mmCIF file of C-alpha atoms in Angstrom:
data_model
loop_
_atom_site.group_PDB
_atom_site.id
_atom_site.type_symbol
_atom_site.label_atom_id
_atom_site.label_comp_id
_atom_site.label_asym_id
_atom_site.label_seq_id
_atom_site.Cartn_x
_atom_site.Cartn_y
_atom_site.Cartn_z
ATOM 1 C CA GLY A 62 7.285 -12.157 -8.796
ATOM 2 C CA GLU A 63 3.706 -12.336 -7.475
ATOM 3 C CA ASN A 64 1.285 -10.854 -10.376
ATOM 4 C CA VAL A 65 -1.682 -9.174 -8.816
ATOM 5 C CA GLU A 66 -4.481 -7.890 -11.052
ATOM 6 C CA GLN A 67 -7.441 -6.298 -9.829
ATOM 7 C CA HIS A 68 -10.827 -6.222 -11.153
ATOM 8 C CA PRO A 69 -12.803 -3.912 -12.526
ATOM 9 C CA SER A 70 -10.557 -0.620 -11.607
ATOM 10 C CA THR A 71 -13.926 1.603 -11.423
ATOM 11 C CA LEU A 72 -16.765 0.737 -10.175
ATOM 12 C CA SER A 73 -19.835 3.167 -9.461
ATOM 13 C CA VAL A 74 -22.933 1.395 -7.135
ATOM 14 C CA GLN A 75 -25.960 3.221 -6.015
ATOM 15 C CA GLU A 76 -25.669 4.155 -1.777
ATOM 16 C CA GLY A 77 -27.205 0.658 -0.286
ATOM 17 C CA ASP A 78 -25.835 -1.528 -3.451
ATOM 18 C CA SER A 79 -23.460 -4.075 -3.098
ATOM 19 C CA ALA A 80 -20.281 -4.227 -4.212
ATOM 20 C CA VAL A 81 -17.582 -6.259 -5.242
ATOM 21 C CA ILE A 82 -13.577 -6.395 -6.175
ATOM 22 C CA LYS A 83 -12.033 -9.556 -7.073
ATOM 23 C CA CYS A 84 -8.352 -9.723 -7.396
ATOM 24 C CA THR A 85 -6.435 -12.395 -8.715
ATOM 25 C CA TYR A 86 -2.840 -12.883 -8.027
ATOM 26 C CA SER A 87 -0.526 -16.217 -9.564
ATOM 27 C CA ASP A 88 1.551 -17.162 -6.439
ATOM 28 C CA SER A 89 0.404 -20.456 -5.178
ATOM 29 C CA ALA A 90 2.499 -20.588 -2.224
ATOM 30 C CA SER A 91 0.622 -16.783 -1.142
ATOM 31 C CA ASN A 92 -1.177 -17.622 2.443
ATOM 32 C CA TYR A 93 -2.320 -14.180 3.759
ATOM 33 C CA PHE A 94 -4.369 -11.672 1.945
ATOM 34 C CA PRO A 95 -5.406 -8.805 2.706
ATOM 35 C CA TRP A 96 -7.446 -5.519 1.372
ATOM 36 C CA TYR A 97 -6.591 -2.198 1.901
ATOM 37 C CA LYS A 98 -8.468 1.196 1.180
ATOM 38 C CA GLN A 99 -7.006 4.523 0.437
ATOM 39 C CA GLU A 100 -9.346 7.890 0.941
ATOM 40 C CA LEU A 101 -8.051 11.154 -0.974
ATOM 41 C CA GLY A 102 -5.107 12.521 0.518
ATOM 42 C CA LYS A 103 -4.377 9.915 2.620
ATOM 43 C CA GLY A 104 -2.562 6.816 3.376
ATOM 44 C CA PRO A 105 -3.765 2.963 1.930
ATOM 45 C CA GLN A 106 -5.519 1.314 5.791
ATOM 46 C CA LEU A 107 -6.114 -2.146 6.505
ATOM 47 C CA ILE A 108 -9.498 -3.171 6.744
ATOM 48 C CA ILE A 109 -9.977 -6.931 6.312
ATOM 49 C CA ASP A 110 -7.740 -9.747 5.660
ATOM 50 C CA ILE A 111 -7.782 -13.506 5.524
ATOM 51 C CA ARG A 112 -5.134 -16.339 5.711
ATOM 52 C CA SER A 113 -5.100 -19.317 4.074
ATOM 53 C CA ASN A 114 -6.624 -21.934 6.204
ATOM 54 C CA VAL A 115 -9.956 -19.877 5.852
ATOM 55 C CA GLY A 116 -12.341 -19.140 3.134
ATOM 56 C CA GLU A 117 -14.280 -16.289 4.060
ATOM 57 C CA LYS A 118 -14.199 -13.964 6.730
ATOM 58 C CA LYS A 119 -16.533 -10.882 7.794
ATOM 59 C CA ASP A 120 -16.538 -7.803 9.569
ATOM 60 C CA GLN A 121 -19.784 -5.569 9.674
ATOM 61 C CA ARG A 122 -20.434 -4.774 5.988
ATOM 62 C CA ILE A 123 -17.383 -5.641 4.448
ATOM 63 C CA ALA A 124 -16.320 -9.969 4.291
ATOM 64 C CA VAL A 125 -13.763 -11.232 1.886
ATOM 65 C CA THR A 126 -13.939 -14.725 0.761
ATOM 66 C CA LEU A 127 -10.315 -16.866 -1.059
ATOM 67 C CA ASN A 128 -10.897 -19.485 -3.759
ATOM 68 C CA LYS A 129 -7.190 -20.761 -3.775
ATOM 69 C CA THR A 130 -7.884 -23.507 -6.136
ATOM 70 C CA ALA A 131 -8.193 -21.008 -8.842
ATOM 71 C CA LYS A 132 -6.191 -18.399 -7.448
ATOM 72 C CA HIS A 133 -8.190 -15.741 -6.460
ATOM 73 C CA PHE A 134 -10.015 -12.819 -3.726
ATOM 74 C CA SER A 135 -13.128 -10.637 -3.660
ATOM 75 C CA LEU A 136 -13.765 -7.985 -1.161
ATOM 76 C CA HIS A 137 -17.471 -7.590 -0.925
ATOM 77 C CA ILE A 138 -19.151 -4.514 0.573
ATOM 78 C CA THR A 139 -22.986 -4.302 1.447
ATOM 79 C CA GLU A 140 -25.474 -1.617 1.766
ATOM 80 C CA THR A 141 -22.882 0.585 0.284
ATOM 81 C CA GLN A 142 -22.702 4.499 2.183
ATOM 82 C CA PRO A 143 -21.077 7.278 0.416
ATOM 83 C CA GLU A 144 -18.662 7.157 2.789
ATOM 84 C CA ASP A 145 -16.914 3.726 1.154
ATOM 85 C CA SER A 146 -15.869 5.849 -2.174
ATOM 86 C CA ALA A 147 -12.097 5.254 -1.960
ATOM 87 C CA VAL A 148 -9.202 3.352 -3.881
ATOM 88 C CA TYR A 149 -9.151 -0.587 -2.840
ATOM 89 C CA PHE A 150 -5.579 -2.292 -3.296
ATOM 90 C CA CYS A 151 -5.629 -6.087 -2.774
ATOM 91 C CA ALA A 152 -2.333 -7.331 -1.636
ATOM 92 C CA PRO A 153 -1.439 -10.881 -1.230
ATOM 93 C CA ARG A 154 1.724 -11.960 -0.072
ATOM 94 C CA LYS A 155 3.596 -14.733 0.579
ATOM 95 C CA GLY A 156 5.582 -15.624 4.239
ATOM 96 C CA TYR A 157 7.026 -12.798 5.385
ATOM 97 C CA SER A 158 7.793 -11.285 1.659
ATOM 98 C CA THR A 159 6.827 -7.699 1.070
ATOM 99 C CA LEU A 160 2.912 -7.235 -0.024
ATOM 100 C CA THR A 161 2.592 -6.695 -3.482
ATOM 101 C CA PHE A 162 -0.276 -4.280 -4.579
ATOM 102 C CA GLY A 163 -2.911 -4.400 -7.052
ATOM 103 C CA LYS A 164 -2.982 -1.351 -9.493
ATOM 104 C CA GLY A 165 -6.838 -0.631 -7.184
ATOM 105 C CA THR A 166 -9.958 0.060 -7.983
ATOM 106 C CA MET A 167 -12.123 3.210 -7.582
ATOM 107 C CA LEU A 168 -15.476 2.596 -6.357
ATOM 108 C CA LEU A 169 -17.491 5.480 -6.182
ATOM 109 C CA VAL A 170 -20.791 5.285 -3.869
ATOM 110 C CA SER A 171 -23.638 7.562 -4.826
ATOM 111 C CA PRO A 172 -26.299 8.979 -3.069
ATOM 112 C CA ASP B 281 -4.112 9.205 13.258
ATOM 113 C CA SER B 282 -2.029 6.270 11.636
ATOM 114 C CA GLY B 283 0.997 7.142 14.109
ATOM 115 C CA VAL B 284 3.431 7.018 11.319
ATOM 116 C CA THR B 285 4.538 10.891 10.545
ATOM 117 C CA GLN B 286 6.314 11.546 6.974
ATOM 118 C CA THR B 287 7.776 15.195 6.559
ATOM 119 C CA PRO B 288 7.662 16.839 4.160
ATOM 120 C CA LYS B 289 4.312 16.617 2.682
ATOM 121 C CA HIS B 290 4.404 18.393 -0.069
ATOM 122 C CA LEU B 291 7.918 18.860 -2.165
ATOM 123 C CA ILE B 292 7.857 20.924 -5.293
ATOM 124 C CA THR B 293 11.901 21.072 -7.311
ATOM 125 C CA ALA B 294 13.650 21.025 -10.271
ATOM 126 C CA THR B 295 15.140 18.121 -12.313
ATOM 127 C CA GLY B 296 18.211 17.612 -11.385
ATOM 128 C CA GLN B 297 18.101 18.755 -7.935
ATOM 129 C CA ARG B 298 18.255 16.236 -4.786
ATOM 130 C CA VAL B 299 15.317 15.902 -1.791
ATOM 131 C CA THR B 300 15.332 14.207 1.310
ATOM 132 C CA LEU B 301 12.037 12.146 2.723
ATOM 133 C CA ARG B 302 11.783 11.566 5.838
ATOM 134 C CA CYS B 303 10.272 8.945 7.854
ATOM 135 C CA SER B 304 9.573 8.428 11.470
ATOM 136 C CA PRO B 305 7.591 4.959 12.502
ATOM 137 C CA ARG B 306 5.329 3.674 14.592
ATOM 138 C CA SER B 307 6.638 3.364 18.088
ATOM 139 C CA GLY B 308 7.813 -0.850 18.438
ATOM 140 C CA ASP B 309 7.752 -1.026 15.082
ATOM 141 C CA LEU B 310 11.520 -2.222 13.665
ATOM 142 C CA SER B 311 10.103 -2.385 9.604
ATOM 143 C CA VAL B 312 9.571 0.587 7.519
ATOM 144 C CA TYR B 313 8.621 0.042 3.693
ATOM 145 C CA TRP B 314 8.726 2.856 0.632
ATOM 146 C CA TYR B 315 6.115 2.861 -1.737
ATOM 147 C CA GLN B 316 6.333 4.946 -4.539
ATOM 148 C CA GLN B 317 2.338 5.991 -5.923
ATOM 149 C CA SER B 318 1.921 7.604 -9.083
ATOM 150 C CA LEU B 319 -1.473 7.365 -11.494
ATOM 151 C CA ASP B 320 -0.514 5.064 -13.760
ATOM 152 C CA GLN B 321 1.638 2.148 -11.331
ATOM 153 C CA GLY B 322 -0.716 2.383 -8.287
ATOM 154 C CA LEU B 323 1.627 1.590 -5.637
ATOM 155 C CA GLN B 324 5.532 0.384 -6.471
ATOM 156 C CA PHE B 325 7.204 -1.087 -3.280
ATOM 157 C CA LEU B 326 10.981 0.410 -3.608
ATOM 158 C CA ILE B 327 12.748 -0.457 -0.763
ATOM 159 C CA GLN B 328 11.916 -2.455 3.076
ATOM 160 C CA TYR B 329 14.186 -1.927 6.115
ATOM 161 C CA TYR B 330 14.260 -3.927 9.359
ATOM 162 C CA ASN B 331 15.915 -3.088 12.336
ATOM 163 C CA GLY B 332 18.778 -0.982 10.021
ATOM 164 C CA GLU B 333 19.056 -3.107 8.100
ATOM 165 C CA GLU B 334 17.890 -3.448 4.418
ATOM 166 C CA ARG B 335 15.251 -6.366 4.283
ATOM 167 C CA ALA B 336 14.192 -6.572 0.640
ATOM 168 C CA LYS B 337 14.335 -4.299 -2.587
ATOM 169 C CA GLY B 338 12.054 -3.728 -4.564
ATOM 170 C CA ASN B 339 11.965 -1.598 -7.735
ATOM 171 C CA ILE B 340 13.594 1.553 -7.054
ATOM 172 C CA LEU B 341 15.985 3.500 -9.374
ATOM 173 C CA GLU B 342 19.794 3.951 -8.543
ATOM 174 C CA ARG B 343 18.958 7.407 -8.457
ATOM 175 C CA PHE B 344 17.185 6.689 -5.042
ATOM 176 C CA SER B 345 18.641 5.472 -1.933
ATOM 177 C CA ALA B 346 17.763 5.002 2.463
ATOM 178 C CA GLN B 347 18.561 4.452 5.190
ATOM 179 C CA GLN B 348 16.964 3.391 8.574
ATOM 180 C CA PHE B 349 18.586 5.093 11.720
ATOM 181 C CA PRO B 350 19.835 3.927 14.907
ATOM 182 C CA ASP B 351 16.447 5.343 16.028
ATOM 183 C CA LEU B 352 14.617 3.800 13.469
ATOM 184 C CA HIS B 353 13.484 6.644 11.255
ATOM 185 C CA SER B 354 14.145 6.369 7.735
ATOM 186 C CA GLU B 355 15.220 8.901 4.983
ATOM 187 C CA LEU B 356 14.617 8.177 1.112
ATOM 188 C CA ASN B 357 17.061 10.482 -0.730
ATOM 189 C CA LEU B 358 16.073 10.786 -3.708
ATOM 190 C CA SER B 359 18.975 12.757 -7.007
ATOM 191 C CA SER B 360 18.949 13.784 -10.218
ATOM 192 C CA LEU B 361 15.241 14.493 -10.191
ATOM 193 C CA GLU B 362 13.957 13.801 -13.716
ATOM 194 C CA LEU B 363 10.190 15.321 -14.057
ATOM 195 C CA GLY B 364 8.560 11.184 -14.120
ATOM 196 C CA ASP B 365 10.143 11.232 -10.795
ATOM 197 C CA SER B 366 7.050 13.081 -9.963
ATOM 198 C CA ALA B 367 4.014 10.972 -7.592
ATOM 199 C CA LEU B 368 3.178 10.655 -3.867
ATOM 200 C CA TYR B 369 6.063 8.661 -1.545
ATOM 201 C CA PHE B 370 4.364 6.325 0.965
ATOM 202 C CA CYS B 371 6.350 5.309 4.280
ATOM 203 C CA ALA B 372 4.808 2.447 6.120
ATOM 204 C CA SER B 373 5.696 0.604 9.190
ATOM 205 C CA SER B 374 4.854 -2.963 10.623
ATOM 206 C CA VAL B 375 5.907 -6.081 13.215
ATOM 207 C CA PRO B 376 7.149 -8.587 11.319
ATOM 208 C CA ALA B 377 4.756 -10.093 9.064
ATOM 209 C CA GLY B 378 1.918 -7.807 10.285
ATOM 210 C CA GLU B 379 0.151 -5.379 9.255
ATOM 211 C CA LEU B 380 1.343 -2.388 7.657
ATOM 212 C CA PHE B 381 0.618 1.058 8.961
ATOM 213 C CA PHE B 382 1.010 3.830 6.422
ATOM 214 C CA GLY B 383 1.699 7.815 6.485
ATOM 215 C CA GLU B 384 0.119 10.032 4.842
ATOM 216 C CA GLY B 385 3.076 10.659 2.189
ATOM 217 C CA SER B 386 4.908 13.439 0.734
ATOM 218 C CA ARG B 387 3.740 15.003 -2.186
ATOM 219 C CA LEU B 388 6.560 15.492 -5.052
ATOM 220 C CA THR B 389 6.225 17.723 -7.422
ATOM 221 C CA VAL B 390 9.377 18.045 -10.021
ATOM 222 C CA LEU B 391 9.130 20.915 -12.548
#
């Protein structure tokens, strides 16, 4: 099965700084790369995703970049705000298979 | 609100007991997924159903079972409970190969 690793496991930044979380996967056939955000007391929610035919995708302050050769993709958050504080999960997938979640990165944004 | 409803939100029980967790998927979603979330294991995939049929199985213990009913709601049955089964159990639903929408989870505490 897919092996997924996320780094770092925790990340503390000051409000306004940028944050980057990296996800490394093992299955070169993976072709769908989402990031989910889980706020305290809630279920995970999709915030951005990318498919294997695209190298980068942006949505306002968040972006995802994909390096298929190196088998990793990253979440970039610019101008961080306290409401960005949450746990972020990557979950690469191949075709119609189920998502394999990384162990999560806890992001803390201090005012 | 993701549209996925899970009950109960909290459950406290004793070792050796049996519990049933219930999930109502989003309207129109035929796929239902169950995940277990504990502090040290992240989000572990348990099982997926599609239109009443088991589609994929993950790290689900033999003491656990699930089913999806004709009205598409799903139940996860956990029996012979052990202390280590204490966790958050999430249900998610989707269209085929689509975004997963998660419920708010059922927190199980086994004493």
